[in-house]
Amino acid sequence: QVRLQESGGGSLQAGGSLTLSCVVSGPPSPRYCAAWFRQVPGKEREGVAVKFTGGGGGFYADSVKGRFTVSEDDANNAINLQMNSLKPEDTAMYYCAVDSLACLERAEMWTPSMYHHWGQGTQVTVAS
């Protein structure tokens, strides 16, 4: 059974940094697609960063490119999201999601419905 547990959210001033962690228990496959999404009330869930595990770099939304980095922490079975130069518009609930097949098509990896396993979310609040 796949279980995801996010941590690392919090409140901070603009310009600061946070690292979110998503511990993956019972991964769906030896290599899988891992993504971070975020959502604010009244808006659709937005893909932030995506990575196919087992090597290679990540893919990023234009709004976070150059500021966020997605990485694997093999020792802790975690997918991390390093967030630098945070802005008030980064304020959202951040969710980790994984799926075996979501990364097969570049367009589909940003689609929330492609992911069958989700964490409960962790709140990030950035004050101006």
Short mmCIF file of N, CA and C in Angstrom, two decimals:
data_model
loop_
_atom_site.label_atom_id
_atom_site.label_comp_id
_atom_site.label_asym_id
_atom_site.label_seq_id
_atom_site.Cartn_x
_atom_site.Cartn_y
_atom_site.Cartn_z
N GLN A 1 0.84 -1.18 0.00
CA GLN A 1 0.00 0.00 0.00
C GLN A 1 0.89 1.24 0.00
N VAL A 2 0.60 2.15 -0.91
CA VAL A 2 1.38 3.37 -1.03
C VAL A 2 0.91 4.38 0.02
N ARG A 3 1.84 4.92 0.75
CA ARG A 3 1.53 5.97 1.73
C ARG A 3 2.53 7.10 1.56
N LEU A 4 2.01 8.32 1.59
CA LEU A 4 2.83 9.52 1.45
C LEU A 4 2.64 10.41 2.67
N GLN A 5 3.73 10.90 3.20
CA GLN A 5 3.66 11.78 4.36
C GLN A 5 4.52 13.01 4.12
N GLU A 6 3.85 14.16 3.97
CA GLU A 6 4.57 15.42 3.76
C GLU A 6 4.91 16.06 5.10
N SER A 7 5.96 16.85 5.08
CA SER A 7 6.34 17.66 6.23
C SER A 7 7.18 18.83 5.74
N GLY A 8 7.39 19.80 6.64
CA GLY A 8 8.29 20.90 6.33
C GLY A 8 7.62 22.23 6.03
N GLY A 9 6.30 22.25 5.98
CA GLY A 9 5.63 23.51 5.73
C GLY A 9 5.75 24.47 6.90
N GLY A 10 5.35 25.71 6.67
CA GLY A 10 5.40 26.69 7.74
C GLY A 10 5.10 28.08 7.23
N SER A 11 5.29 29.06 8.12
CA SER A 11 5.07 30.46 7.78
C SER A 11 6.40 31.20 7.83
N LEU A 12 6.63 32.06 6.85
CA LEU A 12 7.89 32.80 6.81
C LEU A 12 7.72 34.06 6.00
N GLN A 13 8.73 34.90 6.02
CA GLN A 13 8.75 36.14 5.26
C GLN A 13 9.20 35.89 3.82
N ALA A 14 8.78 36.76 2.95
CA ALA A 14 9.20 36.70 1.56
C ALA A 14 10.73 36.74 1.47
N GLY A 15 11.25 35.95 0.54
CA GLY A 15 12.69 35.87 0.37
C GLY A 15 13.32 34.71 1.09
N GLY A 16 12.58 34.09 1.99
CA GLY A 16 13.10 32.98 2.76
C GLY A 16 13.05 31.67 2.01
N SER A 17 13.48 30.61 2.72
CA SER A 17 13.57 29.28 2.12
C SER A 17 12.90 28.25 3.01
N LEU A 18 12.39 27.22 2.37
CA LEU A 18 11.82 26.07 3.07
C LEU A 18 12.14 24.82 2.28
N THR A 19 12.24 23.70 2.96
CA THR A 19 12.36 22.41 2.29
C THR A 19 11.21 21.52 2.72
N LEU A 20 10.42 21.11 1.76
CA LEU A 20 9.35 20.16 2.01
C LEU A 20 9.86 18.74 1.76
N SER A 21 9.37 17.82 2.56
CA SER A 21 9.76 16.43 2.40
C SER A 21 8.53 15.55 2.26
N CYS A 22 8.62 14.56 1.41
CA CYS A 22 7.54 13.61 1.22
C CYS A 22 8.12 12.20 1.36
N VAL A 23 7.83 11.55 2.47
CA VAL A 23 8.30 10.19 2.67
C VAL A 23 7.34 9.22 1.97
N VAL A 24 7.91 8.39 1.12
CA VAL A 24 7.11 7.46 0.33
C VAL A 24 7.26 6.05 0.90
N SER A 25 6.18 5.50 1.40
CA SER A 25 6.17 4.13 1.90
C SER A 25 5.42 3.25 0.93
N GLY A 26 6.01 2.09 0.59
CA GLY A 26 5.36 1.19 -0.34
C GLY A 26 5.21 1.79 -1.72
N PRO A 27 6.33 2.22 -2.35
CA PRO A 27 6.25 2.88 -3.66
C PRO A 27 5.51 2.04 -4.68
N PRO A 28 4.85 2.69 -5.64
CA PRO A 28 4.01 1.97 -6.60
C PRO A 28 4.81 1.08 -7.55
N SER A 29 6.10 1.38 -7.74
CA SER A 29 6.94 0.62 -8.65
C SER A 29 8.39 0.98 -8.33
N PRO A 30 9.36 0.19 -8.83
CA PRO A 30 10.77 0.51 -8.54
C PRO A 30 11.16 1.94 -8.95
N ARG A 31 10.66 2.38 -10.08
CA ARG A 31 10.82 3.78 -10.49
C ARG A 31 9.42 4.33 -10.72
N TYR A 32 9.22 5.54 -10.33
CA TYR A 32 7.88 6.12 -10.43
C TYR A 32 7.97 7.62 -10.61
N CYS A 33 6.88 8.18 -10.96
CA CYS A 33 6.76 9.62 -11.16
C CYS A 33 6.35 10.27 -9.84
N ALA A 34 7.10 11.26 -9.41
CA ALA A 34 6.81 11.96 -8.16
C ALA A 34 6.62 13.44 -8.46
N ALA A 35 5.61 14.02 -7.88
CA ALA A 35 5.30 15.42 -8.18
C ALA A 35 4.89 16.17 -6.93
N TRP A 36 5.13 17.46 -6.99
CA TRP A 36 4.61 18.38 -5.99
C TRP A 36 3.58 19.27 -6.67
N PHE A 37 2.42 19.34 -6.07
CA PHE A 37 1.36 20.24 -6.51
C PHE A 37 1.06 21.22 -5.39
N ARG A 38 0.39 22.31 -5.73
CA ARG A 38 -0.06 23.24 -4.71
C ARG A 38 -1.44 23.75 -5.07
N GLN A 39 -2.14 24.17 -4.03
CA GLN A 39 -3.51 24.62 -4.24
C GLN A 39 -3.87 25.68 -3.22
N VAL A 40 -4.54 26.72 -3.71
CA VAL A 40 -5.11 27.74 -2.84
C VAL A 40 -6.62 27.64 -2.95
N PRO A 41 -7.34 28.03 -1.93
CA PRO A 41 -8.80 27.91 -1.96
C PRO A 41 -9.40 28.61 -3.17
N GLY A 42 -10.30 27.92 -3.83
CA GLY A 42 -10.99 28.50 -4.97
C GLY A 42 -10.27 28.35 -6.29
N LYS A 43 -9.08 27.77 -6.26
CA LYS A 43 -8.32 27.59 -7.50
C LYS A 43 -8.01 26.11 -7.73
N GLU A 44 -7.68 25.79 -8.95
CA GLU A 44 -7.33 24.42 -9.28
C GLU A 44 -5.94 24.06 -8.74
N ARG A 45 -5.74 22.78 -8.54
CA ARG A 45 -4.45 22.31 -8.09
C ARG A 45 -3.43 22.51 -9.21
N GLU A 46 -2.28 23.07 -8.85
CA GLU A 46 -1.26 23.45 -9.83
C GLU A 46 -0.01 22.61 -9.65
N GLY A 47 0.50 22.04 -10.74
CA GLY A 47 1.75 21.31 -10.68
C GLY A 47 2.92 22.26 -10.51
N VAL A 48 3.83 21.93 -9.60
CA VAL A 48 4.97 22.78 -9.29
C VAL A 48 6.27 22.16 -9.79
N ALA A 49 6.46 20.88 -9.47
CA ALA A 49 7.69 20.19 -9.85
C ALA A 49 7.40 18.71 -10.01
N VAL A 50 8.09 18.10 -10.96
CA VAL A 50 7.90 16.68 -11.25
C VAL A 50 9.27 16.03 -11.45
N LYS A 51 9.39 14.81 -10.95
CA LYS A 51 10.63 14.08 -11.16
C LYS A 51 10.35 12.59 -11.31
N PHE A 52 11.04 11.98 -12.26
CA PHE A 52 10.98 10.53 -12.38
C PHE A 52 12.13 9.99 -11.56
N THR A 53 11.83 9.11 -10.62
CA THR A 53 12.85 8.66 -9.69
C THR A 53 13.88 7.76 -10.38
N GLY A 54 15.04 7.66 -9.74
CA GLY A 54 16.08 6.80 -10.27
C GLY A 54 17.13 7.55 -11.08
N GLY A 55 17.09 8.86 -11.05
CA GLY A 55 18.09 9.62 -11.76
C GLY A 55 17.48 10.69 -12.63
N GLY A 56 18.31 11.58 -13.12
CA GLY A 56 17.80 12.65 -13.97
C GLY A 56 17.32 13.83 -13.17
N GLY A 57 17.05 14.89 -13.88
CA GLY A 57 16.62 16.13 -13.24
C GLY A 57 15.12 16.23 -13.13
N GLY A 58 14.69 17.38 -12.63
CA GLY A 58 13.26 17.61 -12.47
C GLY A 58 12.71 18.54 -13.53
N PHE A 59 11.41 18.60 -13.56
CA PHE A 59 10.69 19.53 -14.43
C PHE A 59 9.95 20.51 -13.54
N TYR A 60 9.88 21.76 -13.99
CA TYR A 60 9.34 22.80 -13.12
C TYR A 60 8.33 23.67 -13.84
N ALA A 61 7.34 24.13 -13.09
CA ALA A 61 6.44 25.15 -13.61
C ALA A 61 7.22 26.45 -13.80
N ASP A 62 6.83 27.23 -14.76
CA ASP A 62 7.52 28.48 -15.04
C ASP A 62 7.55 29.39 -13.82
N SER A 63 6.51 29.32 -13.01
CA SER A 63 6.39 30.22 -11.86
C SER A 63 7.43 29.94 -10.78
N VAL A 64 8.05 28.76 -10.80
CA VAL A 64 9.01 28.41 -9.75
C VAL A 64 10.38 28.08 -10.32
N LYS A 65 10.53 28.08 -11.61
CA LYS A 65 11.80 27.70 -12.23
C LYS A 65 12.92 28.62 -11.75
N GLY A 66 14.01 28.00 -11.36
CA GLY A 66 15.15 28.77 -10.85
C GLY A 66 15.10 29.01 -9.35
N ARG A 67 13.95 28.76 -8.73
CA ARG A 67 13.81 28.98 -7.29
C ARG A 67 13.57 27.67 -6.53
N PHE A 68 12.90 26.71 -7.16
CA PHE A 68 12.57 25.44 -6.51
C PHE A 68 13.41 24.33 -7.12
N THR A 69 13.73 23.33 -6.30
CA THR A 69 14.48 22.16 -6.76
C THR A 69 13.87 20.91 -6.15
N VAL A 70 13.54 19.95 -6.99
CA VAL A 70 13.01 18.67 -6.53
C VAL A 70 14.13 17.64 -6.56
N SER A 71 14.22 16.84 -5.52
CA SER A 71 15.31 15.87 -5.43
C SER A 71 14.86 14.62 -4.68
N GLU A 72 15.66 13.58 -4.83
CA GLU A 72 15.40 12.33 -4.13
C GLU A 72 16.32 12.21 -2.93
N ASP A 73 15.78 11.72 -1.83
CA ASP A 73 16.56 11.42 -0.65
C ASP A 73 16.45 9.91 -0.45
N ASP A 74 17.38 9.18 -1.06
CA ASP A 74 17.28 7.72 -1.05
C ASP A 74 17.37 7.14 0.35
N ALA A 75 18.16 7.77 1.21
CA ALA A 75 18.34 7.25 2.56
C ALA A 75 17.03 7.24 3.34
N ASN A 76 16.16 8.20 3.04
CA ASN A 76 14.90 8.33 3.78
C ASN A 76 13.69 8.03 2.93
N ASN A 77 13.91 7.50 1.73
CA ASN A 77 12.79 7.20 0.81
C ASN A 77 11.90 8.43 0.67
N ALA A 78 12.50 9.56 0.43
CA ALA A 78 11.74 10.81 0.38
C ALA A 78 11.99 11.56 -0.92
N ILE A 79 11.02 12.33 -1.28
CA ILE A 79 11.11 13.29 -2.38
C ILE A 79 11.06 14.67 -1.75
N ASN A 80 12.10 15.44 -1.92
CA ASN A 80 12.18 16.76 -1.29
C ASN A 80 11.92 17.88 -2.30
N LEU A 81 11.41 18.98 -1.79
CA LEU A 81 11.24 20.18 -2.60
C LEU A 81 11.90 21.34 -1.87
N GLN A 82 13.05 21.76 -2.38
CA GLN A 82 13.76 22.91 -1.83
C GLN A 82 13.18 24.16 -2.46
N MET A 83 12.70 25.08 -1.62
CA MET A 83 12.07 26.29 -2.13
C MET A 83 12.84 27.50 -1.63
N ASN A 84 13.41 28.25 -2.56
CA ASN A 84 14.19 29.44 -2.24
C ASN A 84 13.49 30.69 -2.77
N SER A 85 13.90 31.82 -2.26
CA SER A 85 13.37 33.11 -2.71
C SER A 85 11.84 33.09 -2.75
N LEU A 86 11.26 32.64 -1.68
CA LEU A 86 9.81 32.49 -1.64
C LEU A 86 9.09 33.82 -1.74
N LYS A 87 7.95 33.78 -2.41
CA LYS A 87 7.14 34.97 -2.65
C LYS A 87 5.76 34.76 -2.03
N PRO A 88 5.04 35.84 -1.75
CA PRO A 88 3.69 35.68 -1.20
C PRO A 88 2.79 34.82 -2.10
N GLU A 89 3.00 34.90 -3.40
CA GLU A 89 2.17 34.10 -4.31
C GLU A 89 2.49 32.61 -4.25
N ASP A 90 3.53 32.22 -3.53
CA ASP A 90 3.81 30.80 -3.30
C ASP A 90 2.97 30.23 -2.16
N THR A 91 2.24 31.09 -1.47
CA THR A 91 1.39 30.63 -0.38
C THR A 91 0.34 29.65 -0.90
N ALA A 92 0.29 28.47 -0.30
CA ALA A 92 -0.63 27.43 -0.75
C ALA A 92 -0.49 26.20 0.14
N MET A 93 -1.41 25.27 -0.04
CA MET A 93 -1.24 23.93 0.51
C MET A 93 -0.46 23.14 -0.54
N TYR A 94 0.63 22.53 -0.10
CA TYR A 94 1.47 21.77 -1.00
C TYR A 94 1.24 20.27 -0.79
N TYR A 95 1.05 19.57 -1.91
CA TYR A 95 0.77 18.15 -1.89
C TYR A 95 1.84 17.38 -2.66
N CYS A 96 2.20 16.24 -2.13
CA CYS A 96 3.06 15.29 -2.81
C CYS A 96 2.16 14.24 -3.47
N ALA A 97 2.54 13.80 -4.67
CA ALA A 97 1.79 12.78 -5.39
C ALA A 97 2.75 11.87 -6.13
N VAL A 98 2.40 10.59 -6.21
CA VAL A 98 3.23 9.65 -6.97
C VAL A 98 2.34 8.76 -7.81
N ASP A 99 2.94 8.24 -8.88
CA ASP A 99 2.23 7.31 -9.76
C ASP A 99 3.26 6.61 -10.63
N SER A 100 2.94 5.38 -11.01
CA SER A 100 3.88 4.62 -11.84
C SER A 100 3.96 5.15 -13.26
N LEU A 101 2.86 5.70 -13.77
CA LEU A 101 2.78 5.99 -15.20
C LEU A 101 2.63 7.47 -15.55
N ALA A 102 2.49 8.34 -14.57
CA ALA A 102 2.15 9.73 -14.87
C ALA A 102 3.20 10.45 -15.69
N CYS A 103 4.45 9.99 -15.65
CA CYS A 103 5.53 10.68 -16.36
C CYS A 103 5.70 10.21 -17.80
N LEU A 104 4.86 9.30 -18.27
CA LEU A 104 5.05 8.78 -19.62
C LEU A 104 4.90 9.85 -20.68
N GLU A 105 3.98 10.77 -20.47
CA GLU A 105 3.75 11.85 -21.42
C GLU A 105 4.03 13.18 -20.75
N ARG A 106 4.81 14.04 -21.40
CA ARG A 106 5.21 15.31 -20.79
C ARG A 106 3.99 16.13 -20.39
N ALA A 107 2.96 16.15 -21.22
CA ALA A 107 1.79 16.98 -20.91
C ALA A 107 1.02 16.41 -19.73
N GLU A 108 0.99 15.09 -19.62
CA GLU A 108 0.17 14.47 -18.58
C GLU A 108 0.79 14.56 -17.21
N MET A 109 2.09 14.75 -17.09
CA MET A 109 2.73 14.75 -15.79
C MET A 109 2.28 15.92 -14.94
N TRP A 110 1.67 16.93 -15.56
CA TRP A 110 1.19 18.09 -14.81
C TRP A 110 -0.30 17.97 -14.47
N THR A 111 -0.90 16.85 -14.81
CA THR A 111 -2.34 16.67 -14.62
C THR A 111 -2.62 15.93 -13.32
N PRO A 112 -3.29 16.55 -12.36
CA PRO A 112 -3.51 15.89 -11.07
C PRO A 112 -4.21 14.53 -11.17
N SER A 113 -5.12 14.39 -12.11
CA SER A 113 -5.87 13.14 -12.21
C SER A 113 -5.01 11.96 -12.65
N MET A 114 -3.78 12.24 -13.12
CA MET A 114 -2.88 11.15 -13.52
C MET A 114 -2.23 10.47 -12.31
N TYR A 115 -2.35 11.09 -11.15
CA TYR A 115 -1.69 10.57 -9.96
C TYR A 115 -2.71 9.87 -9.06
N HIS A 116 -2.39 8.64 -8.69
CA HIS A 116 -3.32 7.85 -7.90
C HIS A 116 -3.02 7.85 -6.41
N HIS A 117 -1.90 8.44 -6.03
CA HIS A 117 -1.52 8.43 -4.63
C HIS A 117 -1.12 9.82 -4.19
N TRP A 118 -1.75 10.28 -3.10
CA TRP A 118 -1.54 11.65 -2.62
C TRP A 118 -1.27 11.67 -1.12
N GLY A 119 -0.48 12.66 -0.73
CA GLY A 119 -0.32 12.93 0.69
C GLY A 119 -1.42 13.85 1.18
N GLN A 120 -1.38 14.17 2.46
CA GLN A 120 -2.43 14.96 3.08
C GLN A 120 -2.19 16.47 2.92
N GLY A 121 -1.00 16.85 2.52
CA GLY A 121 -0.70 18.26 2.29
C GLY A 121 0.02 18.91 3.45
N THR A 122 0.79 19.93 3.14
CA THR A 122 1.45 20.73 4.15
C THR A 122 1.36 22.20 3.73
N GLN A 123 0.99 23.06 4.66
CA GLN A 123 0.72 24.46 4.35
C GLN A 123 1.99 25.29 4.34
N VAL A 124 2.12 26.11 3.31
CA VAL A 124 3.21 27.09 3.22
C VAL A 124 2.58 28.48 3.12
N THR A 125 2.96 29.36 4.03
CA THR A 125 2.44 30.72 4.04
C THR A 125 3.60 31.70 4.00
N VAL A 126 3.63 32.55 2.98
CA VAL A 126 4.71 33.51 2.79
C VAL A 126 4.15 34.91 2.94
N ALA A 127 4.64 35.64 3.92
CA ALA A 127 4.17 37.00 4.18
C ALA A 127 5.04 38.00 3.43
N SER A 128 4.42 39.09 3.00
CA SER A 128 5.16 40.12 2.27
C SER A 128 5.90 41.05 3.21
#
